[in-house]
Amino acid sequence: MLTLLIVLLLIGAAAAWLAEQRSASAPRLVALATLGLALLLLLPLLFNTANGALIAVQGDSWLLLERHAWIPRFGISWLLAMDGMSLLLVLLTLVLGLIAIAASWTEIGERQGFFYFNLLACLAGVVGVFTALDLLLFFVFWEVMLIPVYFLIGIWGHEERHYAALKFVIFTQASSLLMLISIIGLAYLHQQQHGSYSFDYFALLGSGSESPYSFWLMLGLFIALVVKLPAFPLHTWLADAHTQAPTAGSVILAGVLLKTGAYGLIRFLIPLFPDSLESFAAVGMTLGVIGIFYGALLAFAQYDLKRLVAYSSISHMGFILLGVYAWNALSLQGAVMQMLTHGFSAAALFMLAGAIQQRIHSRDMRQMGGFWKQAPRMAAIALFFAMASLGIPGLGNFIAEFLILIGSFQASVTATLLATFGLVGAAVYSLIMIQRVFQGPQQSSHTLADFDRREQGTMAVMMLALLLLGLYPQPALDLLQPVIAQLQALGQTSSSQLAGVMP
Amino acid sequence: MLKLLWLIPTLPLLSSLVLMLGAGRHSKTLVASCGVGSVGLAALITLSIAAGFNADDSHRQLLWHWFSVAGLSTDFALYLDGLSLVMLMVVTGIGFLIHLYAAGYMYDDPDYARFFACMNLFLAAMLILILADNLVLLYLGWEAVGLCSYLLIGFWYQDPANGMAARKAFVITRVGDAALIIGLFLLYAELGSLDIATLMSAANERWPNGSTTATVAALLLLGGAVGKSAQLPLQSWLPDAMAGPTPVSALIHAATMVTAGVYLIARCHPLFMLSSVAMTTVAVVGLLTLLLSGCSALVQTDIKRILAYSTISQIGYMFLALGVGAWSAAIFHLVTHAFFKALLFLCAGSVILALQHRQEITEMGGLGRRMPFIFGCFLIGCACLAALPFTSGYFSKEPILAQAWAQSPLLWFGGALGALITALYSFRLIFVVFFGELTTEPKPLQRPGWVALKMPSALALLALLALFGGALELPLATVLPGIEAHPPLLIAALNTLIPILGVLACYSLYRLNPELLVRLKQLPGSAALRQFWQQGWGFDRLYDRLLRHPVLWLARVNRNDVADRLSQGIVALSRLSHQLLVEVQSGQVRWYAGIMTCGIVLLIGLGVFI
């Protein structure tokens, strides 16, 4: 079923490319249908879990698990699995995929077939990343999701797209190399200890902590993941990539791709290297807090609307890093919630920036102002997402940040104090954005059309999602609860005690 | 009737949603009836609940489970007891009158619907704050109040100054909010719950009197309270908040927002009573604020700014009352203050409208004969503000001063001095604006018949409340610990006489003996002092120097991200090595041969010597 999902997306990608020969606008319909079908495929799973009928496949938190031999000689298998966390993130991926298509509906005019091919191929890679439990398979999907983004930025991006795309590729490929080295190192260690190579997640759990090189292996994986997150000081690819990417690219980058880094930290880094919680937590939390402030400060300083949103993402991802390294039920639930809610709020803000750029051909906020009068709906919607971004209670982002902070308070009071005052920074840059774009005297040089039906509908989906996650987050939290409980157990035990968890 | 409790915040919320989704397409009549009517209905439900309410009761209404994670369980649940009922009546009652007035005041504004959508949301947020059964829900209301104040202060968004004032209010109160939420983290970490009732009884059980943790927790909550209630050191946003339309100011100052801090401390009084340090801090913060802002009110020339500083000062009295343990007196003063401050702001609004949006009192004068009704209302409001005998302000301020005397004569002295200042600045307003020669001719307001009636009727009702509100009996006896203080006769007499003295002094300065005032103003240092006071004791400049400018500077110099130098460095390095290698490829055989020879010699040398 999980294989089917990924294959479906890949077939859809190929079909979209081929469909271009029929008509220029056929690819987007194919893409839309593919994602719709993929969502339908997941629907029964959601209802099963909602009824409490968990399909207990493995341990107690896995909903689905498939294992096929792939390269048995090196212990590499086609191992895909899904638990509540993967399910939520895959759902986020597919929904944001739909939103990305809606965002490119009129924006992308040329080479539509190849565009939607890349979009779907990237999503297939992301779904793979969120479900793969074989480390090498994980790495393969990690690469699959990155290369299409290079094309998305490089071909359909804005004025400095080549520079941004190249920077993106260099950062991600260099860090992927580190990840590959760490993964192979872990498999090699397994061979040393047990006589055979293995890339199996369940076989490697906790094993990283038992080797003399564990710190270096951990560091390699850590760097690879936080480049993606991104954390200070490895964030510099992000502003260029987000700014230059077409709207759909920014939506996917901010909404989904950043989350793969956070997901990797929670799913792989800590369970594989549980000792690092003790030795490395201080570094992780410090980087998180620095990211919160540094991102906020940079966001505040920008005149480019997309750059502002991009830097605000760094600030929000800092909270995730803090929550992960606090590693308790509250903070982890918060971190996963933050992935979901930031996925929607950042995607919406990028779509807003894209819509404005499409209308006035500029992202420079010095050329904007007073748009409230011309586009009141757009202004109200922007205000809604600015409020989500600064963490107004009632919207999902508050639940996420509240849970992260109340959890991390029990791990580190100092880091939490600082991070909480980071919320003031979020207020400053969010409100200055509203001021510069929508308030103040009206700029006469531009006329701005308000959101049309398609854009209003897309925004409404994201607004409803954030409201639901803010006012009634319990279903999502319940879905995560067994996953988090198991992860927590993994973080506290060494591999010798893990016999019960291994299949 | 208790079953309808959930409707009280829901009605304004619904109306706000309807107005927002209507996006300005509704007619003004519909907007007004929706905006005012929903609040009126909420007020009616509140009244009917109050009629059947037994003062010893408390009532919890569960709406739905919000979230529960790992032992942290939070509900959307409402809690009603005497304290929240009193607050409900103030917020819905005064809120309704202000809405009624605003329906007339804002009639010309093109964004009539947006105005009422925000006003209704403001009230809904405040009602949730009051009715919250746990601190997380309270925090939801707390933040939503901040959001609405932002929207309303910056309502006329075309002027960047208004946007600046709105952002200032939001950001400064957010600093307080950060302290408050850290307080929540601490309370949860220590006591394992965020439910207010559970929390308070757990605090009483587990923390001994004077425990450090209790002090820290109480001070963190106080941090939140000083932000929303505009007390030292986070008071500087309120005077600038005058950028919004006048009914907004009335709402912020009387019914919502600034009273939230007082309510929070009263709600959490068992926690504060555990720590004498926290109590003293509350009292001292209140005292300092009331004196400092009283002095500032003396020298302002903008009618709304005078009233704004007077609010900060009166909230200071409430904090003083909370700090000395006069809990119910603090809430009583909150109630009467809501009556007369709403009255004063709305009167000021009428004056401002009549003078075509002039706000400087130097441009006003002699309005008493031209606007007798407004003059009468304003006089009532000022008499209450100055706490002249038998007005509502007198009945609420007197017990605060009495209890302050019982705690410490120093606190009483400060409070009494504040009362003198209050009388001076409130009657300065009366004498300057309504007496003397006519400076600007007021223009009668053009409104269609039914709209024209709304403003005076709201004013008349508020004036009645302000006059006779002192006779109200609040159902607080079971919620808040009561303290009966009987100061010596001399002190009681002074408490009554000082405001009268203040009014007489003001009369002699502004009416009998203007030369004396001129001479006072010519005293050495007087101009500098007045300027210092007028700028709110330099707090804005201090924060600019200390925080705003450094952050702006840092943002400016780091606009291009220092960390990006790393990747730029890699690019530069590869360019450099590229260029070096290019130099080597010169195409000259001599050069290649030379290099080759050098290389061979080097290699042989290495082989020989190592």
PDB file of N, CA, C and O in Angstrom, chain B residues 45 79 103 197 200 204 207 223 233 256 282 338 408 444 463 511 575:
ATOM      1  N   ILE B  45     -28.536  38.637  28.867  1.00  0.00           N
ATOM      2  CA  ILE B  45     -28.344  37.308  29.443  1.00  0.00           C
ATOM      3  C   ILE B  45     -27.559  37.414  30.745  1.00  0.00           C
ATOM      4  O   ILE B  45     -27.896  36.766  31.750  1.00  0.00           O
ATOM      5  N   TYR B  79     -16.147  29.363  33.714  1.00  0.00           N
ATOM      6  CA  TYR B  79     -16.292  29.305  35.160  1.00  0.00           C
ATOM      7  C   TYR B  79     -16.927  30.610  35.626  1.00  0.00           C
ATOM      8  O   TYR B  79     -16.462  31.691  35.278  1.00  0.00           O
ATOM      9  N   ALA B 103     -22.176  53.470  17.503  1.00  0.00           N
ATOM     10  CA  ALA B 103     -23.023  53.353  16.320  1.00  0.00           C
ATOM     11  C   ALA B 103     -23.334  54.733  15.761  1.00  0.00           C
ATOM     12  O   ALA B 103     -23.482  54.905  14.547  1.00  0.00           O
ATOM     13  N   ALA B 197      -8.772  26.774  39.710  1.00  0.00           N
ATOM     14  CA  ALA B 197      -9.195  26.372  41.054  1.00  0.00           C
ATOM     15  C   ALA B 197      -8.234  25.333  41.645  1.00  0.00           C
ATOM     16  O   ALA B 197      -7.791  25.449  42.796  1.00  0.00           O
ATOM     17  N   MET B 200      -4.889  26.938  42.594  1.00  0.00           N
ATOM     18  CA  MET B 200      -4.854  27.766  43.787  1.00  0.00           C
ATOM     19  C   MET B 200      -4.871  26.897  45.053  1.00  0.00           C
ATOM     20  O   MET B 200      -4.143  27.169  46.013  1.00  0.00           O
ATOM     21  N   ASN B 204      -1.789  26.495  47.813  1.00  0.00           N
ATOM     22  CA  ASN B 204      -1.966  26.655  49.251  1.00  0.00           C
ATOM     23  C   ASN B 204      -1.464  25.455  50.038  1.00  0.00           C
ATOM     24  O   ASN B 204      -0.923  25.596  51.133  1.00  0.00           O
ATOM     25  N   TRP B 207       2.861  24.966  48.951  1.00  0.00           N
ATOM     26  CA  TRP B 207       3.860  25.992  49.170  1.00  0.00           C
ATOM     27  C   TRP B 207       3.637  26.640  50.525  1.00  0.00           C
ATOM     28  O   TRP B 207       2.528  27.091  50.825  1.00  0.00           O
ATOM     29  N   GLY B 223       4.036  40.250  35.924  1.00  0.00           N
ATOM     30  CA  GLY B 223       4.640  40.731  34.685  1.00  0.00           C
ATOM     31  C   GLY B 223       3.614  40.808  33.569  1.00  0.00           C
ATOM     32  O   GLY B 223       3.565  41.788  32.823  1.00  0.00           O
ATOM     33  N   PRO B 233       6.754  48.671  34.574  1.00  0.00           N
ATOM     34  CA  PRO B 233       7.473  49.525  33.630  1.00  0.00           C
ATOM     35  C   PRO B 233       6.967  49.384  32.196  1.00  0.00           C
ATOM     36  O   PRO B 233       7.647  49.805  31.290  1.00  0.00           O
ATOM     37  N   THR B 256     -12.557  46.778  28.720  1.00  0.00           N
ATOM     38  CA  THR B 256     -11.710  45.645  28.373  1.00  0.00           C
ATOM     39  C   THR B 256     -10.247  45.992  28.607  1.00  0.00           C
ATOM     40  O   THR B 256      -9.905  47.090  28.983  1.00  0.00           O
ATOM     41  N   VAL B 282       3.395  44.465  44.136  1.00  0.00           N
ATOM     42  CA  VAL B 282       2.171  44.951  43.485  1.00  0.00           C
ATOM     43  C   VAL B 282       1.815  46.338  44.011  1.00  0.00           C
ATOM     44  O   VAL B 282       1.538  47.264  43.233  1.00  0.00           O
ATOM     45  N   ALA B 338     -14.843  52.022  35.533  1.00  0.00           N
ATOM     46  CA  ALA B 338     -15.399  51.710  34.218  1.00  0.00           C
ATOM     47  C   ALA B 338     -16.553  52.653  33.901  1.00  0.00           C
ATOM     48  O   ALA B 338     -16.654  53.179  32.791  1.00  0.00           O
ATOM     49  N   SER B 408       0.624  50.605  55.701  1.00  0.00           N
ATOM     50  CA  SER B 408       1.809  51.433  55.902  1.00  0.00           C
ATOM     51  C   SER B 408       1.433  52.881  55.641  1.00  0.00           C
ATOM     52  O   SER B 408       0.837  53.190  54.616  1.00  0.00           O
ATOM     53  N   PRO B 444     -22.693  71.572  15.264  1.00  0.00           N
ATOM     54  CA  PRO B 444     -23.610  70.491  15.627  1.00  0.00           C
ATOM     55  C   PRO B 444     -23.434  69.291  14.697  1.00  0.00           C
ATOM     56  O   PRO B 444     -23.111  69.447  13.514  1.00  0.00           O
ATOM     57  N   ALA B 463     -23.858  58.400  32.898  1.00  0.00           N
ATOM     58  CA  ALA B 463     -23.788  59.432  33.933  1.00  0.00           C
ATOM     59  C   ALA B 463     -24.538  58.977  35.176  1.00  0.00           C
ATOM     60  O   ALA B 463     -24.067  59.162  36.309  1.00  0.00           O
ATOM     61  N   ARG B 511      -9.120  79.883  37.586  1.00  0.00           N
ATOM     62  CA  ARG B 511     -10.184  80.861  37.441  1.00  0.00           C
ATOM     63  C   ARG B 511      -9.886  82.142  38.200  1.00  0.00           C
ATOM     64  O   ARG B 511     -10.012  83.218  37.657  1.00  0.00           O
ATOM     65  N   ARG B 575      37.151  30.435  -6.593  1.00  0.00           N
ATOM     66  CA  ARG B 575      37.536  31.395  -7.639  1.00  0.00           C
ATOM     67  C   ARG B 575      39.029  31.665  -7.579  1.00  0.00           C
ATOM     68  O   ARG B 575      39.719  31.689  -8.604  1.00  0.00           O
TER      69      ARG B 575
END
